[in-house]
Amino acid sequence: MASKSLQEPAFLVLSALAAGPLHGYGIAQDVESSSDGRVTLRAGTLYGAIDRLVAAGLVEVDHEEVVDSRLRRYYRLTTEGGSRLAAEAERAEAQARRALERLGARRRASAAARDDAAARPARGLAGGLADGGAVPA
């Protein structure tokens, strides 16, 4: 898992656990809240991501407790998981910065083109007559 970028669910799980140990439902709530409702992790996606992160050594079980006769397992970020999250966040930030720079250059070029078009003399009927009476076709 260390060589390729993380899938969004894995990134979001690691991000949720960066605040401290959480159980599965707590992770799902944090992901939904931190994404402003854009991402809702269903149980299969959530626990699949957690299982892959545990297998990769990025997440580990912190502790377990029984609540209402049900086992609640809490997970935490490992040191390696924290490092991986930091690297992924920096990579995403750099990509976003490049995209914004390119969009800014595009906007500046578009504005410059509009300014150039506005600065050119109008070539209509009046322009044609002023140029010797020729009417543009």
PDB file of C-alpha atoms in Angstrom:
ATOM      1  CA  MET A   1       0.000   0.000   0.000  1.00  0.00           C
ATOM      2  CA  ALA A   2       2.986   2.269   0.479  1.00  0.00           C
ATOM      3  CA  SER A   3       3.823   2.626  -3.228  1.00  0.00           C
ATOM      4  CA  LYS A   4       0.530   3.827  -4.668  1.00  0.00           C
ATOM      5  CA  SER A   5      -1.742   6.619  -3.511  1.00  0.00           C
ATOM      6  CA  LEU A   6      -4.511   5.822  -1.071  1.00  0.00           C
ATOM      7  CA  GLN A   7      -8.078   5.427  -2.206  1.00  0.00           C
ATOM      8  CA  GLU A   8     -10.390   8.123  -0.834  1.00  0.00           C
ATOM      9  CA  PRO A   9     -12.072   5.878   1.793  1.00  0.00           C
ATOM     10  CA  ALA A  10      -8.676   4.840   3.193  1.00  0.00           C
ATOM     11  CA  PHE A  11      -7.468   8.444   3.239  1.00  0.00           C
ATOM     12  CA  LEU A  12     -10.627   9.544   5.042  1.00  0.00           C
ATOM     13  CA  VAL A  13     -10.360   6.727   7.604  1.00  0.00           C
ATOM     14  CA  LEU A  14      -6.742   7.665   8.352  1.00  0.00           C
ATOM     15  CA  SER A  15      -7.746  11.311   8.599  1.00  0.00           C
ATOM     16  CA  ALA A  16     -10.525  10.493  11.068  1.00  0.00           C
ATOM     17  CA  LEU A  17      -8.141   8.449  13.204  1.00  0.00           C
ATOM     18  CA  ALA A  18      -5.568  11.260  13.257  1.00  0.00           C
ATOM     19  CA  ALA A  19      -7.766  12.914  15.909  1.00  0.00           C
ATOM     20  CA  GLY A  20      -7.565   9.823  18.138  1.00  0.00           C
ATOM     21  CA  PRO A  21      -8.962   6.301  18.494  1.00  0.00           C
ATOM     22  CA  LEU A  22     -12.472   5.728  17.146  1.00  0.00           C
ATOM     23  CA  HIS A  23     -14.803   2.784  16.612  1.00  0.00           C
ATOM     24  CA  GLY A  24     -16.237   2.072  13.186  1.00  0.00           C
ATOM     25  CA  TYR A  25     -19.419   4.096  13.599  1.00  0.00           C
ATOM     26  CA  GLY A  26     -17.388   7.006  14.983  1.00  0.00           C
ATOM     27  CA  ILE A  27     -15.116   6.873  11.941  1.00  0.00           C
ATOM     28  CA  ALA A  28     -18.133   6.882   9.605  1.00  0.00           C
ATOM     29  CA  GLN A  29     -19.616   9.889  11.428  1.00  0.00           C
ATOM     30  CA  ASP A  30     -16.323  11.782  11.285  1.00  0.00           C
ATOM     31  CA  VAL A  31     -15.927  11.104   7.560  1.00  0.00           C
ATOM     32  CA  GLU A  32     -19.447  12.315   6.817  1.00  0.00           C
ATOM     33  CA  SER A  33     -18.996  15.404   8.980  1.00  0.00           C
ATOM     34  CA  SER A  34     -15.539  16.325   7.695  1.00  0.00           C
ATOM     35  CA  SER A  35     -16.655  15.924   4.066  1.00  0.00           C
ATOM     36  CA  ASP A  36     -19.716  18.150   4.665  1.00  0.00           C
ATOM     37  CA  GLY A  37     -21.970  15.186   3.887  1.00  0.00           C
ATOM     38  CA  ARG A  38     -20.332  14.531   0.512  1.00  0.00           C
ATOM     39  CA  VAL A  39     -19.003  11.109   1.579  1.00  0.00           C
ATOM     40  CA  THR A  40     -20.964   8.476   3.447  1.00  0.00           C
ATOM     41  CA  LEU A  41     -19.047   5.271   4.066  1.00  0.00           C
ATOM     42  CA  ARG A  42     -21.280   2.207   4.079  1.00  0.00           C
ATOM     43  CA  ALA A  43     -20.308  -0.600   6.441  1.00  0.00           C
ATOM     44  CA  GLY A  44     -18.759  -2.799   3.736  1.00  0.00           C
ATOM     45  CA  THR A  45     -16.625   0.030   2.367  1.00  0.00           C
ATOM     46  CA  LEU A  46     -15.638   1.224   5.834  1.00  0.00           C
ATOM     47  CA  TYR A  47     -14.634  -2.144   7.256  1.00  0.00           C
ATOM     48  CA  GLY A  48     -12.989  -3.184   3.995  1.00  0.00           C
ATOM     49  CA  ALA A  49     -10.828  -0.058   4.147  1.00  0.00           C
ATOM     50  CA  ILE A  50     -10.079  -0.640   7.835  1.00  0.00           C
ATOM     51  CA  ASP A  51      -9.086  -4.273   7.165  1.00  0.00           C
ATOM     52  CA  ARG A  52      -6.719  -3.200   4.359  1.00  0.00           C
ATOM     53  CA  LEU A  53      -5.228  -0.452   6.539  1.00  0.00           C
ATOM     54  CA  VAL A  54      -4.694  -2.907   9.419  1.00  0.00           C
ATOM     55  CA  ALA A  55      -3.067  -5.415   7.031  1.00  0.00           C
ATOM     56  CA  ALA A  56      -0.780  -2.641   5.738  1.00  0.00           C
ATOM     57  CA  GLY A  57       0.244  -1.683   9.274  1.00  0.00           C
ATOM     58  CA  LEU A  58      -1.250   1.813   9.035  1.00  0.00           C
ATOM     59  CA  VAL A  59      -4.032   1.206  11.590  1.00  0.00           C
ATOM     60  CA  GLU A  60      -4.251  -1.085  14.606  1.00  0.00           C
ATOM     61  CA  VAL A  61      -6.815  -2.058  17.196  1.00  0.00           C
ATOM     62  CA  ASP A  62      -6.598   0.271  20.189  1.00  0.00           C
ATOM     63  CA  HIS A  63      -9.059  -1.456  22.508  1.00  0.00           C
ATOM     64  CA  GLU A  64     -12.445  -3.159  22.625  1.00  0.00           C
ATOM     65  CA  GLU A  65     -15.454  -2.674  24.859  1.00  0.00           C
ATOM     66  CA  VAL A  66     -18.912  -4.160  25.133  1.00  0.00           C
ATOM     67  CA  VAL A  67     -21.776  -1.701  24.726  1.00  0.00           C
ATOM     68  CA  ASP A  68     -25.377  -2.949  24.838  1.00  0.00           C
ATOM     69  CA  SER A  69     -24.150  -6.545  24.526  1.00  0.00           C
ATOM     70  CA  ARG A  70     -22.212  -5.695  21.358  1.00  0.00           C
ATOM     71  CA  LEU A  71     -18.472  -5.581  20.917  1.00  0.00           C
ATOM     72  CA  ARG A  72     -17.190  -2.144  19.952  1.00  0.00           C
ATOM     73  CA  ARG A  73     -13.645  -2.172  18.528  1.00  0.00           C
ATOM     74  CA  TYR A  74     -11.636   1.047  18.560  1.00  0.00           C
ATOM     75  CA  TYR A  75      -8.887   1.663  16.017  1.00  0.00           C
ATOM     76  CA  ARG A  76      -5.905   4.002  16.104  1.00  0.00           C
ATOM     77  CA  LEU A  77      -3.363   5.289  13.659  1.00  0.00           C
ATOM     78  CA  THR A  78       0.078   3.670  13.837  1.00  0.00           C
ATOM     79  CA  THR A  79       3.236   5.750  13.523  1.00  0.00           C
ATOM     80  CA  GLU A  80       3.554   4.493   9.952  1.00  0.00           C
ATOM     81  CA  GLY A  81      -0.107   5.397   9.350  1.00  0.00           C
ATOM     82  CA  GLY A  82       0.495   8.948  10.563  1.00  0.00           C
ATOM     83  CA  SER A  83       3.505   9.287   8.264  1.00  0.00           C
ATOM     84  CA  ARG A  84       1.543   7.897   5.329  1.00  0.00           C
ATOM     85  CA  LEU A  85      -1.368  10.245   5.993  1.00  0.00           C
ATOM     86  CA  ALA A  86       1.000  13.223   6.143  1.00  0.00           C
ATOM     87  CA  ALA A  87       2.646  12.207   2.853  1.00  0.00           C
ATOM     88  CA  GLU A  88      -0.728  11.720   1.154  1.00  0.00           C
ATOM     89  CA  ALA A  89      -2.032  15.053   2.454  1.00  0.00           C
ATOM     90  CA  GLU A  90       1.089  16.839   1.173  1.00  0.00           C
ATOM     91  CA  ARG A  91       0.741  15.128  -2.223  1.00  0.00           C
ATOM     92  CA  ALA A  92      -2.920  16.114  -2.476  1.00  0.00           C
ATOM     93  CA  GLU A  93      -2.111  19.669  -1.408  1.00  0.00           C
ATOM     94  CA  ALA A  94       0.613  19.946  -4.078  1.00  0.00           C
ATOM     95  CA  GLN A  95      -1.769  18.632  -6.755  1.00  0.00           C
ATOM     96  CA  ALA A  96      -4.483  21.069  -5.688  1.00  0.00           C
ATOM     97  CA  ARG A  97      -1.982  23.947  -5.702  1.00  0.00           C
ATOM     98  CA  ARG A  98      -0.879  23.047  -9.266  1.00  0.00           C
ATOM     99  CA  ALA A  99      -4.493  22.850 -10.423  1.00  0.00           C
ATOM    100  CA  LEU A 100      -5.290  26.248  -8.880  1.00  0.00           C
ATOM    101  CA  GLU A 101      -2.174  27.793 -10.434  1.00  0.00           C
ATOM    102  CA  ARG A 102      -3.185  26.451 -13.842  1.00  0.00           C
ATOM    103  CA  LEU A 103      -6.736  27.703 -13.417  1.00  0.00           C
ATOM    104  CA  GLY A 104      -5.371  31.111 -12.423  1.00  0.00           C
ATOM    105  CA  ALA A 105      -3.173  31.209 -15.538  1.00  0.00           C
ATOM    106  CA  ARG A 106      -6.161  30.200 -17.643  1.00  0.00           C
ATOM    107  CA  ARG A 107      -8.317  32.933 -16.112  1.00  0.00           C
ATOM    108  CA  ARG A 108      -5.583  35.523 -16.663  1.00  0.00           C
ATOM    109  CA  ALA A 109      -5.199  34.440 -20.294  1.00  0.00           C
ATOM    110  CA  SER A 110      -8.954  34.550 -20.813  1.00  0.00           C
ATOM    111  CA  ALA A 111      -9.162  38.028 -19.244  1.00  0.00           C
ATOM    112  CA  ALA A 112      -6.257  39.227 -21.397  1.00  0.00           C
ATOM    113  CA  ALA A 113      -8.010  37.912 -24.525  1.00  0.00           C
ATOM    114  CA  ARG A 114     -11.194  39.748 -23.545  1.00  0.00           C
ATOM    115  CA  ASP A 115      -9.194  42.935 -22.921  1.00  0.00           C
ATOM    116  CA  ASP A 116      -7.487  42.593 -26.332  1.00  0.00           C
ATOM    117  CA  ALA A 117     -10.827  42.071 -28.052  1.00  0.00           C
ATOM    118  CA  ALA A 118     -12.297  45.115 -26.315  1.00  0.00           C
ATOM    119  CA  ALA A 119      -9.295  47.247 -27.306  1.00  0.00           C
ATOM    120  CA  ARG A 120      -9.568  46.385 -31.039  1.00  0.00           C
ATOM    121  CA  PRO A 121     -11.627  48.835 -33.128  1.00  0.00           C
ATOM    122  CA  ALA A 122     -15.089  47.640 -34.058  1.00  0.00           C
ATOM    123  CA  ARG A 123     -15.367  46.433 -37.645  1.00  0.00           C
ATOM    124  CA  GLY A 124     -18.948  47.007 -38.536  1.00  0.00           C
ATOM    125  CA  LEU A 125     -20.910  49.135 -40.990  1.00  0.00           C
ATOM    126  CA  ALA A 126     -19.684  52.411 -39.481  1.00  0.00           C
ATOM    127  CA  GLY A 127     -16.073  51.187 -39.558  1.00  0.00           C
ATOM    128  CA  GLY A 128     -16.354  50.195 -43.189  1.00  0.00           C
ATOM    129  CA  LEU A 129     -17.744  53.570 -44.221  1.00  0.00           C
ATOM    130  CA  ALA A 130     -15.000  55.378 -42.340  1.00  0.00           C
ATOM    131  CA  ASP A 131     -12.414  53.312 -44.251  1.00  0.00           C
ATOM    132  CA  GLY A 132     -13.407  54.677 -47.639  1.00  0.00           C
ATOM    133  CA  GLY A 133     -16.999  53.694 -47.971  1.00  0.00           C
ATOM    134  CA  ALA A 134     -16.505  49.944 -48.398  1.00  0.00           C
ATOM    135  CA  VAL A 135     -19.231  47.977 -46.676  1.00  0.00           C
ATOM    136  CA  PRO A 136     -18.071  44.695 -45.162  1.00  0.00           C
ATOM    137  CA  ALA A 137     -19.656  41.592 -46.607  1.00  0.00           C
TER     138      ALA A 137
END
